[in-house]
PDB file of C-alpha atoms in Angstrom:
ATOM      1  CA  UNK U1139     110.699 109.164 120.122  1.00  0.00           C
ATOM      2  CA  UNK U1140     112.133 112.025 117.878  1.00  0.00           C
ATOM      3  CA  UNK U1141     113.337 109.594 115.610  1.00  0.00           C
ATOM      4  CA  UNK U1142     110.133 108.395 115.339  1.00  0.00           C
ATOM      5  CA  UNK U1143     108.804 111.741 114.536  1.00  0.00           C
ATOM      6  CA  UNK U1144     111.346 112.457 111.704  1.00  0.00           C
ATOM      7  CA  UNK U1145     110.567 109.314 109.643  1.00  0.00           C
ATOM      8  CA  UNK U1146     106.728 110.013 110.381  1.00  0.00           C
ATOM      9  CA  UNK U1147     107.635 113.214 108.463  1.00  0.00           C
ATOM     10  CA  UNK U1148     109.728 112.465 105.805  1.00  0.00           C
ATOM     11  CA  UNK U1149     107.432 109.430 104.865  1.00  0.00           C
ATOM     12  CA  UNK U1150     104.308 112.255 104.564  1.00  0.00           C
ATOM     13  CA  UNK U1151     106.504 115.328 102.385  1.00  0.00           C
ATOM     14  CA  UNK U1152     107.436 111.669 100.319  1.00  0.00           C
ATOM     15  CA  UNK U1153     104.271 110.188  99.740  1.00  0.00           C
ATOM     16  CA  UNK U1154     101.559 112.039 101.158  1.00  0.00           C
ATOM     17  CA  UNK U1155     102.206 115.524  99.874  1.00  0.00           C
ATOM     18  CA  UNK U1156     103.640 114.693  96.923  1.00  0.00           C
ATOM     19  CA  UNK U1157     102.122 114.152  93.803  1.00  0.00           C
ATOM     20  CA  UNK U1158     100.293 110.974  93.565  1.00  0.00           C
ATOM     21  CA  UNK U1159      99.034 109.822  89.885  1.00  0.00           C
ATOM     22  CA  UNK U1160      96.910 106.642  88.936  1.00  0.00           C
ATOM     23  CA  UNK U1161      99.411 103.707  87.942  1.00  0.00           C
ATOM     24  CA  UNK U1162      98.467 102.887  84.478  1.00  0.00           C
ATOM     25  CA  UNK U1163     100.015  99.683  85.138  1.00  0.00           C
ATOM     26  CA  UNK U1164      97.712  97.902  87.464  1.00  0.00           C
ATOM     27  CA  UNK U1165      95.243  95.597  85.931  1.00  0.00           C
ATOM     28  CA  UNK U1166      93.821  93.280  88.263  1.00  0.00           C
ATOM     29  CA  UNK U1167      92.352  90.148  86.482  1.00  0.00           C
ATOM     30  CA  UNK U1168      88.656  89.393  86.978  1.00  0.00           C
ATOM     31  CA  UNK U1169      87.912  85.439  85.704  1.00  0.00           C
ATOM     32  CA  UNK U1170      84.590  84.984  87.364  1.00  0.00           C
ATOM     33  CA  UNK U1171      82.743  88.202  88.099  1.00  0.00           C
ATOM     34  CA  UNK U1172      79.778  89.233  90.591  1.00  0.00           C
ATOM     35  CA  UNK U1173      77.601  90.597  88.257  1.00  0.00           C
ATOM     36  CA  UNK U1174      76.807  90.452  84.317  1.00  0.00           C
ATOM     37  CA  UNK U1175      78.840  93.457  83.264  1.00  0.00           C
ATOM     38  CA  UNK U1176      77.134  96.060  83.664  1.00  0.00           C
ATOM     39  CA  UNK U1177      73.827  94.037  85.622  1.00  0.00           C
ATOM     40  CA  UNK U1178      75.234  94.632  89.238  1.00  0.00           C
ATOM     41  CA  UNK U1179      74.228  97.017  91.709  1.00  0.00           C
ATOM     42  CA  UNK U1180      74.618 100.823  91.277  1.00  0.00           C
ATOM     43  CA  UNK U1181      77.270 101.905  93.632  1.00  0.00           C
ATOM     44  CA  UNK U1182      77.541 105.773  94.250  1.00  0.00           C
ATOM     45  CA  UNK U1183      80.757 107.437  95.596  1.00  0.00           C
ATOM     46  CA  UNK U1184      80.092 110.563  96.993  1.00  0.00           C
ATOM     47  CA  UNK U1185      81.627 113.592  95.717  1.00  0.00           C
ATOM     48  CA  UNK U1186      79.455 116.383  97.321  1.00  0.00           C
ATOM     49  CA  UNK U1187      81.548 116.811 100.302  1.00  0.00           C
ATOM     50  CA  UNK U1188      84.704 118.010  99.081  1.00  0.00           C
ATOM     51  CA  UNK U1189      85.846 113.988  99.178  1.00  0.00           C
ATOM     52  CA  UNK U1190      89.463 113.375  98.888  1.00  0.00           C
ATOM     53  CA  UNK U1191      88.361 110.428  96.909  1.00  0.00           C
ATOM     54  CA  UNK U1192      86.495 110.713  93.649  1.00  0.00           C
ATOM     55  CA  UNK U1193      85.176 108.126  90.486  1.00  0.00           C
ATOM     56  CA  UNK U1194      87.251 109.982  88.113  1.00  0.00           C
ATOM     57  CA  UNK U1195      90.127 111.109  90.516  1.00  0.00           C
ATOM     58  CA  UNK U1196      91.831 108.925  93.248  1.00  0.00           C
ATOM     59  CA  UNK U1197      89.520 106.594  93.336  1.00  0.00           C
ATOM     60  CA  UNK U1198      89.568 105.829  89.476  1.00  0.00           C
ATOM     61  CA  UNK U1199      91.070 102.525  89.859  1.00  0.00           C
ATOM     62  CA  UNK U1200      88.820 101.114  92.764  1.00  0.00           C
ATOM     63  CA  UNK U1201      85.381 102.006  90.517  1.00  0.00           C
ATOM     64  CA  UNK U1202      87.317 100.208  87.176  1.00  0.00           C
ATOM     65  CA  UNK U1203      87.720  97.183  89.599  1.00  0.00           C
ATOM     66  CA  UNK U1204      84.507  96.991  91.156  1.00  0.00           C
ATOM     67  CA  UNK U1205      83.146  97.599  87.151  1.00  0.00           C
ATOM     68  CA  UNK U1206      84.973  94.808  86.394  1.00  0.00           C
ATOM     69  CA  UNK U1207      82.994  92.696  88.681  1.00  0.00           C
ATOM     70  CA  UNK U1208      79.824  93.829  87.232  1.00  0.00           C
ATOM     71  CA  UNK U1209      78.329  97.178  89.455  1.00  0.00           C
ATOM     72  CA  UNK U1210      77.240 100.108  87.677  1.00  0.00           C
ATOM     73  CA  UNK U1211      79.275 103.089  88.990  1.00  0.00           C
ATOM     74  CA  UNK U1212      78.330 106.424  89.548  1.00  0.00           C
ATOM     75  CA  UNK U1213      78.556 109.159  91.222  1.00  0.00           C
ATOM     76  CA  UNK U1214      76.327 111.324  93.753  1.00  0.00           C
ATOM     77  CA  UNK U1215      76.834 115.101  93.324  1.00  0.00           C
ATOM     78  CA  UNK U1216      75.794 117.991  96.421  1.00  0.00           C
ATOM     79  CA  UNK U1217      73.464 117.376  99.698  1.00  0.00           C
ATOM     80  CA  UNK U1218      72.855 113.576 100.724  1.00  0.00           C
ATOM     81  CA  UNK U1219      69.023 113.098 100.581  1.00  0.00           C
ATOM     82  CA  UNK U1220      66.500 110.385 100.819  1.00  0.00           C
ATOM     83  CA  UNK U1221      65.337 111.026  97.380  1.00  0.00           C
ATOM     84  CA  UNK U1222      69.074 110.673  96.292  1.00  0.00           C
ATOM     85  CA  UNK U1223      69.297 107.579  98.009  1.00  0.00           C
ATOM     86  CA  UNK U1224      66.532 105.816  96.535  1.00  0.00           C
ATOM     87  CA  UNK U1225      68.682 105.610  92.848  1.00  0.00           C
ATOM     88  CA  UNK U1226      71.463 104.079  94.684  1.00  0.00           C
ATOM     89  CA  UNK U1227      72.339 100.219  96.284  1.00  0.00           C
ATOM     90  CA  UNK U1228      75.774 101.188  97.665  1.00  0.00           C
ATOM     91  CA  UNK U1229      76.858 104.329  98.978  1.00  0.00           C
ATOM     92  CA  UNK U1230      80.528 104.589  98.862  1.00  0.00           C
ATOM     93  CA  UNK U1231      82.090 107.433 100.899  1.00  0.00           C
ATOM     94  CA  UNK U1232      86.198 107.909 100.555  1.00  0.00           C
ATOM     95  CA  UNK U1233      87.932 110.817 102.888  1.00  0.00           C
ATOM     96  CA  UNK U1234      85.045 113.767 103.057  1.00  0.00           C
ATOM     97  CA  UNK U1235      86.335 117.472 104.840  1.00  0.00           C
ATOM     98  CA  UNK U1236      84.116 120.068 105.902  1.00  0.00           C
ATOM     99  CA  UNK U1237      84.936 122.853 103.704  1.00  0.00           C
ATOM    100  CA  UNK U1238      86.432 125.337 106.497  1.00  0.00           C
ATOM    101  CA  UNK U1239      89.155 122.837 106.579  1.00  0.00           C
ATOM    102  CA  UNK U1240      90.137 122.984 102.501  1.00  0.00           C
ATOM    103  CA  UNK U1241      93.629 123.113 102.569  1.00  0.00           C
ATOM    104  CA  UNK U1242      93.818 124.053 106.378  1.00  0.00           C
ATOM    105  CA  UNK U1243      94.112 120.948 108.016  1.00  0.00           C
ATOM    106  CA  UNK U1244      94.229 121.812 111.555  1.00  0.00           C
ATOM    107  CA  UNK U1245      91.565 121.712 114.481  1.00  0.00           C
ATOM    108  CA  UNK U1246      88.509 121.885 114.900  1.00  0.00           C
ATOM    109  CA  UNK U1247      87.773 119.421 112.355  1.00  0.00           C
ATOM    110  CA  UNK U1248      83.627 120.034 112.309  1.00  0.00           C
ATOM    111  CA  UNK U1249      81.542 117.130 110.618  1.00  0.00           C
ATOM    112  CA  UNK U1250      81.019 117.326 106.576  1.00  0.00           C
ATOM    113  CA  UNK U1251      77.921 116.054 106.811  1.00  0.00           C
ATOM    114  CA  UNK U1252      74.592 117.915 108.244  1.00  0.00           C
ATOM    115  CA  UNK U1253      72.567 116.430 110.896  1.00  0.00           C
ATOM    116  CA  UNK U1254      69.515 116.058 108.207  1.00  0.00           C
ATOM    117  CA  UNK U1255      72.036 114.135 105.759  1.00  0.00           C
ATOM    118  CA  UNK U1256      73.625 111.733 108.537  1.00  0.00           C
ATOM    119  CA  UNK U1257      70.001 110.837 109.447  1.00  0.00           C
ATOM    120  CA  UNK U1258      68.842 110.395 105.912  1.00  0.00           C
ATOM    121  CA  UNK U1259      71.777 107.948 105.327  1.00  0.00           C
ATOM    122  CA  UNK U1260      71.148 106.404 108.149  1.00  0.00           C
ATOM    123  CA  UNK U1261      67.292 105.282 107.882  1.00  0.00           C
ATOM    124  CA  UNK U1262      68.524 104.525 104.388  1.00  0.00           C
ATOM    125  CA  UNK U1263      70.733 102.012 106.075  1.00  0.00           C
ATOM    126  CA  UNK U1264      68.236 100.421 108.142  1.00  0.00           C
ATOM    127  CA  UNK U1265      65.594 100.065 105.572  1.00  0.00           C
ATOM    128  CA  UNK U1266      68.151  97.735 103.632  1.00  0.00           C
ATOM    129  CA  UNK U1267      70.835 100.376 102.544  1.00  0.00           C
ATOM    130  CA  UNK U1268      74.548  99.868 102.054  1.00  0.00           C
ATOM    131  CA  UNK U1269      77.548 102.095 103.194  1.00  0.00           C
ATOM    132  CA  UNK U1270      81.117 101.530 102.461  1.00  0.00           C
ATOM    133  CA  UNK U1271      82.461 104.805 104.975  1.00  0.00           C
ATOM    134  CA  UNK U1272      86.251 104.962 104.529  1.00  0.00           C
ATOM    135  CA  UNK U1273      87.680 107.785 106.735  1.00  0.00           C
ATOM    136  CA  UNK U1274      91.753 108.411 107.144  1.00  0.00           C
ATOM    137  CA  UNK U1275      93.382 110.334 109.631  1.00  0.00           C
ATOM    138  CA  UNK U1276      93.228 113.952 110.404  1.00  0.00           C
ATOM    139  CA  UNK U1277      91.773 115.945 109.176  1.00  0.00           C
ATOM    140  CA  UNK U1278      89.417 112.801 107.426  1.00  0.00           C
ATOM    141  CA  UNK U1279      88.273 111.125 110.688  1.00  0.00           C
ATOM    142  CA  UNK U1280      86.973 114.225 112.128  1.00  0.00           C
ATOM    143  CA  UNK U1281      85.192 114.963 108.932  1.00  0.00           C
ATOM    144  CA  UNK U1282      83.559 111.724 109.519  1.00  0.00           C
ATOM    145  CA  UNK U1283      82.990 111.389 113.123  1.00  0.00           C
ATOM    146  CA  UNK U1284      79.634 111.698 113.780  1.00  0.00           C
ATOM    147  CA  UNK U1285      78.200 109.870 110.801  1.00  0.00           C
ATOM    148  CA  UNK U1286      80.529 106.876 112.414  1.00  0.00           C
ATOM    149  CA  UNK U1287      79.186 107.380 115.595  1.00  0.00           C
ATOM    150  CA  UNK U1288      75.264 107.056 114.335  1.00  0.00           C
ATOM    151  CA  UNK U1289      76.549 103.412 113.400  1.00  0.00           C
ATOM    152  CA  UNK U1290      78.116 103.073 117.215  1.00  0.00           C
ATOM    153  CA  UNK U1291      82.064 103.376 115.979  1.00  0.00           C
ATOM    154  CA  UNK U1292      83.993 105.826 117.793  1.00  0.00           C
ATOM    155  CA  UNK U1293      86.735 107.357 115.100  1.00  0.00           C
ATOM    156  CA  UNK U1294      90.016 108.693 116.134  1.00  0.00           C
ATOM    157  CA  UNK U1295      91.021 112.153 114.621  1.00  0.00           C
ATOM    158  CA  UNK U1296      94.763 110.751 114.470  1.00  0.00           C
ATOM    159  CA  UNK U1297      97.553 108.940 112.611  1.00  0.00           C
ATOM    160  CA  UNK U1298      97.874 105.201 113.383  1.00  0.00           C
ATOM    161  CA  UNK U1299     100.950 104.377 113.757  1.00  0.00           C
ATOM    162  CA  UNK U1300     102.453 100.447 114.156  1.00  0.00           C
ATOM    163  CA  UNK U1301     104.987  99.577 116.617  1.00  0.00           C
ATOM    164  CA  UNK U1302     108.542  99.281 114.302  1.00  0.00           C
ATOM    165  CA  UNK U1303     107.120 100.094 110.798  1.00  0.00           C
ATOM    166  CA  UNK U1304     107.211 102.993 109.412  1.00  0.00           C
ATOM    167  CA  UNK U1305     103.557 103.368 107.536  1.00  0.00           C
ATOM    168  CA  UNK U1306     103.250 100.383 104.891  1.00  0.00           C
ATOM    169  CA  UNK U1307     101.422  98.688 107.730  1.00  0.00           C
ATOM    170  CA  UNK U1308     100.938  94.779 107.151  1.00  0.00           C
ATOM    171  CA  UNK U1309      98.187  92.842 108.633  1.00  0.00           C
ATOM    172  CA  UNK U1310      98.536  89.174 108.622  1.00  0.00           C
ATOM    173  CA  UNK U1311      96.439  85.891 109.397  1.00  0.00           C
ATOM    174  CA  UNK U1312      99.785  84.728 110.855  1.00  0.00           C
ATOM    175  CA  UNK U1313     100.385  87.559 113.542  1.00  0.00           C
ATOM    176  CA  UNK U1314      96.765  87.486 113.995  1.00  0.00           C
ATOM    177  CA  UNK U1315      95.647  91.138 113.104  1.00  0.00           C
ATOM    178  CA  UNK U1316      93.130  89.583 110.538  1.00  0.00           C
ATOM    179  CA  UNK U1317      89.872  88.362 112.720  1.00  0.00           C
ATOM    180  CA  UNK U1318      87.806  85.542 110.979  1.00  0.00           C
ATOM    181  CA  UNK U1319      84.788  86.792 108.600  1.00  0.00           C
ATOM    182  CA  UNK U1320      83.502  86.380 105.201  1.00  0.00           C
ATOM    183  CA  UNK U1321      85.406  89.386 104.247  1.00  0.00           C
ATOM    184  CA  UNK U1322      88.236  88.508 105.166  1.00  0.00           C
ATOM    185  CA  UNK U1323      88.079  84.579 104.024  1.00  0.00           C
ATOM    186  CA  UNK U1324      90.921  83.129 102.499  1.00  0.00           C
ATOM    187  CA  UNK U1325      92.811  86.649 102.668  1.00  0.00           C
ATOM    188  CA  UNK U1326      96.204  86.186 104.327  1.00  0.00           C
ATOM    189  CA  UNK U1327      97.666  89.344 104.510  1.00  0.00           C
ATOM    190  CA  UNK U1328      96.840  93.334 103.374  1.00  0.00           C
ATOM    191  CA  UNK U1329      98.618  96.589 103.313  1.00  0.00           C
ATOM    192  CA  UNK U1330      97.295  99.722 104.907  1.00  0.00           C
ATOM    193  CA  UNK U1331      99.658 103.010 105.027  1.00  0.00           C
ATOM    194  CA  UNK U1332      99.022 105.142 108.196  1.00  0.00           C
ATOM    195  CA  UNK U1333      95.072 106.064 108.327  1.00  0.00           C
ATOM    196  CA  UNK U1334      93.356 105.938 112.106  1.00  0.00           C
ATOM    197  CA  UNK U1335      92.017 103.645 114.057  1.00  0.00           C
ATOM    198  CA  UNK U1336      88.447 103.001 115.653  1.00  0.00           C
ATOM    199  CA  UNK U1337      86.252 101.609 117.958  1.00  0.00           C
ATOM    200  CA  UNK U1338      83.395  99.155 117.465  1.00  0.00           C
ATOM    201  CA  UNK U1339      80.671  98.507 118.851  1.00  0.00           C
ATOM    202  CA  UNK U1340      79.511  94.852 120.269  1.00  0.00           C
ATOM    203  CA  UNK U1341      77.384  94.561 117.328  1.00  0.00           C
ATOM    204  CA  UNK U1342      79.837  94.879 114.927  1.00  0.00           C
ATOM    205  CA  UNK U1343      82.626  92.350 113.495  1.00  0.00           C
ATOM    206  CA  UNK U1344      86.340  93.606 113.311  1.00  0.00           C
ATOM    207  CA  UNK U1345      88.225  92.635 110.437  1.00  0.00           C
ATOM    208  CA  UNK U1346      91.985  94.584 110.771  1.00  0.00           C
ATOM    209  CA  UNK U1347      92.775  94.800 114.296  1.00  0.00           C
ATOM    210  CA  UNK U1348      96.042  96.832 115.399  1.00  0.00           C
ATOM    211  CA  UNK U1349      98.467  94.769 117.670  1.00  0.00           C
ATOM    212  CA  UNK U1350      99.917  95.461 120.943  1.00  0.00           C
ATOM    213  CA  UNK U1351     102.103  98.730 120.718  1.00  0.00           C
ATOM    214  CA  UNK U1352     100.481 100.382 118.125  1.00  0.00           C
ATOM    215  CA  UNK U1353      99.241 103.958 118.883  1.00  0.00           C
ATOM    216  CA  UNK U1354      97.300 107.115 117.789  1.00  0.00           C
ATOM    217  CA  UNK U1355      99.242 110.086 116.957  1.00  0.00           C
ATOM    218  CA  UNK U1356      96.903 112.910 117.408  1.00  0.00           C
ATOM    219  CA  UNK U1357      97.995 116.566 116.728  1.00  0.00           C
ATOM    220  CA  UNK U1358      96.280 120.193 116.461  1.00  0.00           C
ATOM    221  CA  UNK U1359      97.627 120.484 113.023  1.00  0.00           C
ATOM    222  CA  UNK U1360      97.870 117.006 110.110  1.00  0.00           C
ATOM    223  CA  UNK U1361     101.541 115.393 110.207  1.00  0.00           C
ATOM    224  CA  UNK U1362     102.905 118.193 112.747  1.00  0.00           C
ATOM    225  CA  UNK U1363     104.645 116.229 115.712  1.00  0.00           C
ATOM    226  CA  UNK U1364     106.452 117.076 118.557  1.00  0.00           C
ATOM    227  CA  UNK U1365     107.217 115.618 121.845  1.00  0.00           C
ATOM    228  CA  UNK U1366     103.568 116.983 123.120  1.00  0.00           C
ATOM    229  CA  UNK U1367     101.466 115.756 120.738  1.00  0.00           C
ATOM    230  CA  UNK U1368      98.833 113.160 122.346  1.00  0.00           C
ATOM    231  CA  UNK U1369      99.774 109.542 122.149  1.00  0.00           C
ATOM    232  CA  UNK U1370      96.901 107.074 122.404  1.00  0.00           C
ATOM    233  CA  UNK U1371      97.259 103.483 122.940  1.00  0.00           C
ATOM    234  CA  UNK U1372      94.974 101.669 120.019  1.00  0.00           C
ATOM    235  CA  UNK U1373      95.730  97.984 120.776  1.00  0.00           C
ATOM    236  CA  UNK U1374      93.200  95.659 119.537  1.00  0.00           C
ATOM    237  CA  UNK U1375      91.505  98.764 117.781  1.00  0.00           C
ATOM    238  CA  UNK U1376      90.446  98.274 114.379  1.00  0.00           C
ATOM    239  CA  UNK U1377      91.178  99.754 110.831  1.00  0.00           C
ATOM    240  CA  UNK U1378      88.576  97.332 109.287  1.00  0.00           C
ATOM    241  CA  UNK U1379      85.267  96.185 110.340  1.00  0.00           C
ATOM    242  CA  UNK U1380      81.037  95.369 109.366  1.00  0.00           C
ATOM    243  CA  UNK U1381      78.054  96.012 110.605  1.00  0.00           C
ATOM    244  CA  UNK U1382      74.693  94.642 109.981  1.00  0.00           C
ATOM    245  CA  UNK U1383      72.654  97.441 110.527  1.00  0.00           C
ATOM    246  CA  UNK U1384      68.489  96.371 110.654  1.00  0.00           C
ATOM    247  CA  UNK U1385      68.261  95.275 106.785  1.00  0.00           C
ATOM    248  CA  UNK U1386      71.144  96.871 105.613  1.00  0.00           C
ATOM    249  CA  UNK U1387      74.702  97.109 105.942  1.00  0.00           C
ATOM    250  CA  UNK U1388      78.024  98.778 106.660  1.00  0.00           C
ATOM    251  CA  UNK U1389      81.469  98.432 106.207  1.00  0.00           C
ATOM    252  CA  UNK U1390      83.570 100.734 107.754  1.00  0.00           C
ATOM    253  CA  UNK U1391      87.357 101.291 107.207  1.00  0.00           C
ATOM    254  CA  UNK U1392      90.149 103.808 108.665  1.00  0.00           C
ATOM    255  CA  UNK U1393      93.006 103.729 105.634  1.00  0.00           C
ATOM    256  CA  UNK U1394      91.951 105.252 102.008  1.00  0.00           C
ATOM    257  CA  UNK U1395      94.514 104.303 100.189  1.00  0.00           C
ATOM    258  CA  UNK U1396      94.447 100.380 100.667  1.00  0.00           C
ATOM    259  CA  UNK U1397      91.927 100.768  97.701  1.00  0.00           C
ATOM    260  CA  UNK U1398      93.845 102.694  95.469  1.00  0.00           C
ATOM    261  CA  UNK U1399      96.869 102.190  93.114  1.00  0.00           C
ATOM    262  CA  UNK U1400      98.998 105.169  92.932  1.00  0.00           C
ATOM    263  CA  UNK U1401     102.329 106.337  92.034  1.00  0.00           C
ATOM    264  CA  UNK U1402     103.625 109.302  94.810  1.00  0.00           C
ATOM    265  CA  UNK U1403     106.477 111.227  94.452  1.00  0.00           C
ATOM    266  CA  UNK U1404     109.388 111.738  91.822  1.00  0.00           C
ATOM    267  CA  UNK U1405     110.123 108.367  92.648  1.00  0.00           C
ATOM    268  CA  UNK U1406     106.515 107.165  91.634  1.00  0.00           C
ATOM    269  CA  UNK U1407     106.495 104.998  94.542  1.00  0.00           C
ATOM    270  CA  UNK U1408     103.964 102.480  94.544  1.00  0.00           C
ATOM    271  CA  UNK U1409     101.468 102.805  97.277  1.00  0.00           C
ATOM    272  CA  UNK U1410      97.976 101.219  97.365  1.00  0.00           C
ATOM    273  CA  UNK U1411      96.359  97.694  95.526  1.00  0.00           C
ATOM    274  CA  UNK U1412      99.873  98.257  93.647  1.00  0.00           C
ATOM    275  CA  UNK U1413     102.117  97.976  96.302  1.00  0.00           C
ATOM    276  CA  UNK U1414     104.513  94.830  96.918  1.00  0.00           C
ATOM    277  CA  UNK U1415     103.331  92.848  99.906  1.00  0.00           C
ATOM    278  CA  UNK U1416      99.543  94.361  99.168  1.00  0.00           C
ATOM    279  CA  UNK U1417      98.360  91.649  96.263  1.00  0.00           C
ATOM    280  CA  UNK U1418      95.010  90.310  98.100  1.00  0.00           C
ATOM    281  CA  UNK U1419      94.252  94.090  99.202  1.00  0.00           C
ATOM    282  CA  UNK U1420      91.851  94.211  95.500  1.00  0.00           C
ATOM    283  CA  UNK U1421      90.451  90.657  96.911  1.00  0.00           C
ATOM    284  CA  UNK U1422      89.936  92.272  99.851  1.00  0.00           C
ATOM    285  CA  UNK U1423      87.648  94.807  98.608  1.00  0.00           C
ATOM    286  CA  UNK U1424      86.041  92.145  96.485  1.00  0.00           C
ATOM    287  CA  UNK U1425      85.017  90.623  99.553  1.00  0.00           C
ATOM    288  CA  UNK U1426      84.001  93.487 100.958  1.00  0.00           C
ATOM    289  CA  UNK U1427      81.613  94.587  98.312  1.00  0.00           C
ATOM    290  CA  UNK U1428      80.295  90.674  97.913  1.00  0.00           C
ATOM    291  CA  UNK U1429      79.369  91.167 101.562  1.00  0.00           C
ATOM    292  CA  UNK U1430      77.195  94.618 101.473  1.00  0.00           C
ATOM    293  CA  UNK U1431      75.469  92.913  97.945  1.00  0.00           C
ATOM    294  CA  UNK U1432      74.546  89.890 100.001  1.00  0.00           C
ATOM    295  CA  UNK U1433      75.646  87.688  97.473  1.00  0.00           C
TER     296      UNK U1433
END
């Protein structure tokens, strides 16, 4: 178990603290788009809530995809609101933090968004809305919690962690940790690195389900360990999943940077849509985004 620990560890001061920059390299080809350019949905990433996440920062290289495929991107600035939500057709929210938690990531982890603004997303939802929620670990899950749980998922406040890897987390069609959906059709195999895990509820479908073994790390401060630290079992939890939700929908996922392409460290590892062994995770989030358009 302490070896465990230390490679937990030294895989965070390598690639999560470290400096993490866009690779300028990734180009991910596009023969047969969604939309028109420019004629698709407007998709919105929230940046009001201090969101790891933003159009112009981490997630630079997921809005140029999803561009490429035809959505208009924007993004959506302060309070969540009805009247806000009436501009947009896909809410996209990456990794918020309540702001008592800006660079102190350690319990409590309170919601970042107010009860008014989870219920205004969530009628928003049900009237024909879409929400792509993406919420990591600690202290991102927590942050998220409650606007998961107005959907029915139950978020962990954690660090997933698979049996024997050691955070570039593969799930495959062929050890069966890829359930069967629309999403995830014809997708063989993507790359998550760490992020929690969740429960769904009997409405939903799961898409990335952790195998036997795997557990939930979950400490009073993010990526401190020790041999006390609660250990949750999270087999057949998911990291994926998508909810029809009256006439809209939701897709919910536990990992951010599956969606990204950066380059962390003084190594300029690759971790994200970049990575080796993580080609179909940009098909993936085609998929996902063809499912909350409905097309």
């Amino acid at each position: 178990m302490k070896f465990l620990y230390v490679t937990l560890l030294v895989l965070v001061f390598q690639y999560g603290f470290a400096q993490q920059i866009a690779d300028p390299d990734f180009n991910y080809i596009i023969d047969t788009p969604l939309f028109e350019k420019g004629q698709g949905m407007t998709v919105a990433i929230d940046e009001g809530h201090n969101n790891f996440h933003t159009l112009e920062g981490r997630y630079a290289a997921f809005a140029k995809l999803l561009a490429k495929d035809g959505f208009q991107m924007t993004s959506l600035k302060g309070k969540v609101s009805a009247a806000k939500l009436r501009d947009i057709d896909v809410l996209v929210i990456s990794n918020p933090i309540h702001e008592s938690n800006l660079g102190h990531w350690v319990l409590p982890n309170p919601s970042a968004y107010s009860k008014k603004e989870i219920n205004a997303i969530n009628n928003w939802v049900r009237k024909g809305g879409r929400l792509f929620l993406i919420a990591d670990h600690m202290p991102f899950g927590g942050a998220a919690e409650n606007l998961g749980k107005s959907f029915g998922f139950t978020f962990t406040n954690g660090f997933a962690r698979w049996p024997k890897r050691n955070g570039f987390d593969t799930f495959s069609v062929s050890a069966k940790t890829i359930d069967h959906h629309e999403v995830t059709e014809e997708i063989n195999q993507v790359m998550t690195f760490t992020g929690q895990a969740f429960q769904i509820p009997s409405s939903a479908k799961g898409l990335l389900r952790f195998p036997k073994g795997s557990f939930s790390l979950e400490p009073d401060t993010a990526w401190r360990f020790n041999e006390d630290t609660y250990r949750r079992d999270i087999e057949n939890w998911y990291q994926g999943a998508v909810l029809e939700y009256g006439k809209g929908r939701v897709a919910v996922f536990g990992e951010a940077a599956m969606f990204t392409t950066q380059l962390a460290g003084p190594q300029k590892v690759k971790v994200g849509m970049n990575t080796l062994g993580a080609e179909q995770n940009a098909e993936l989030l085609r998929n996902v985004m063809r499912w909350l358009s409905n097309r």
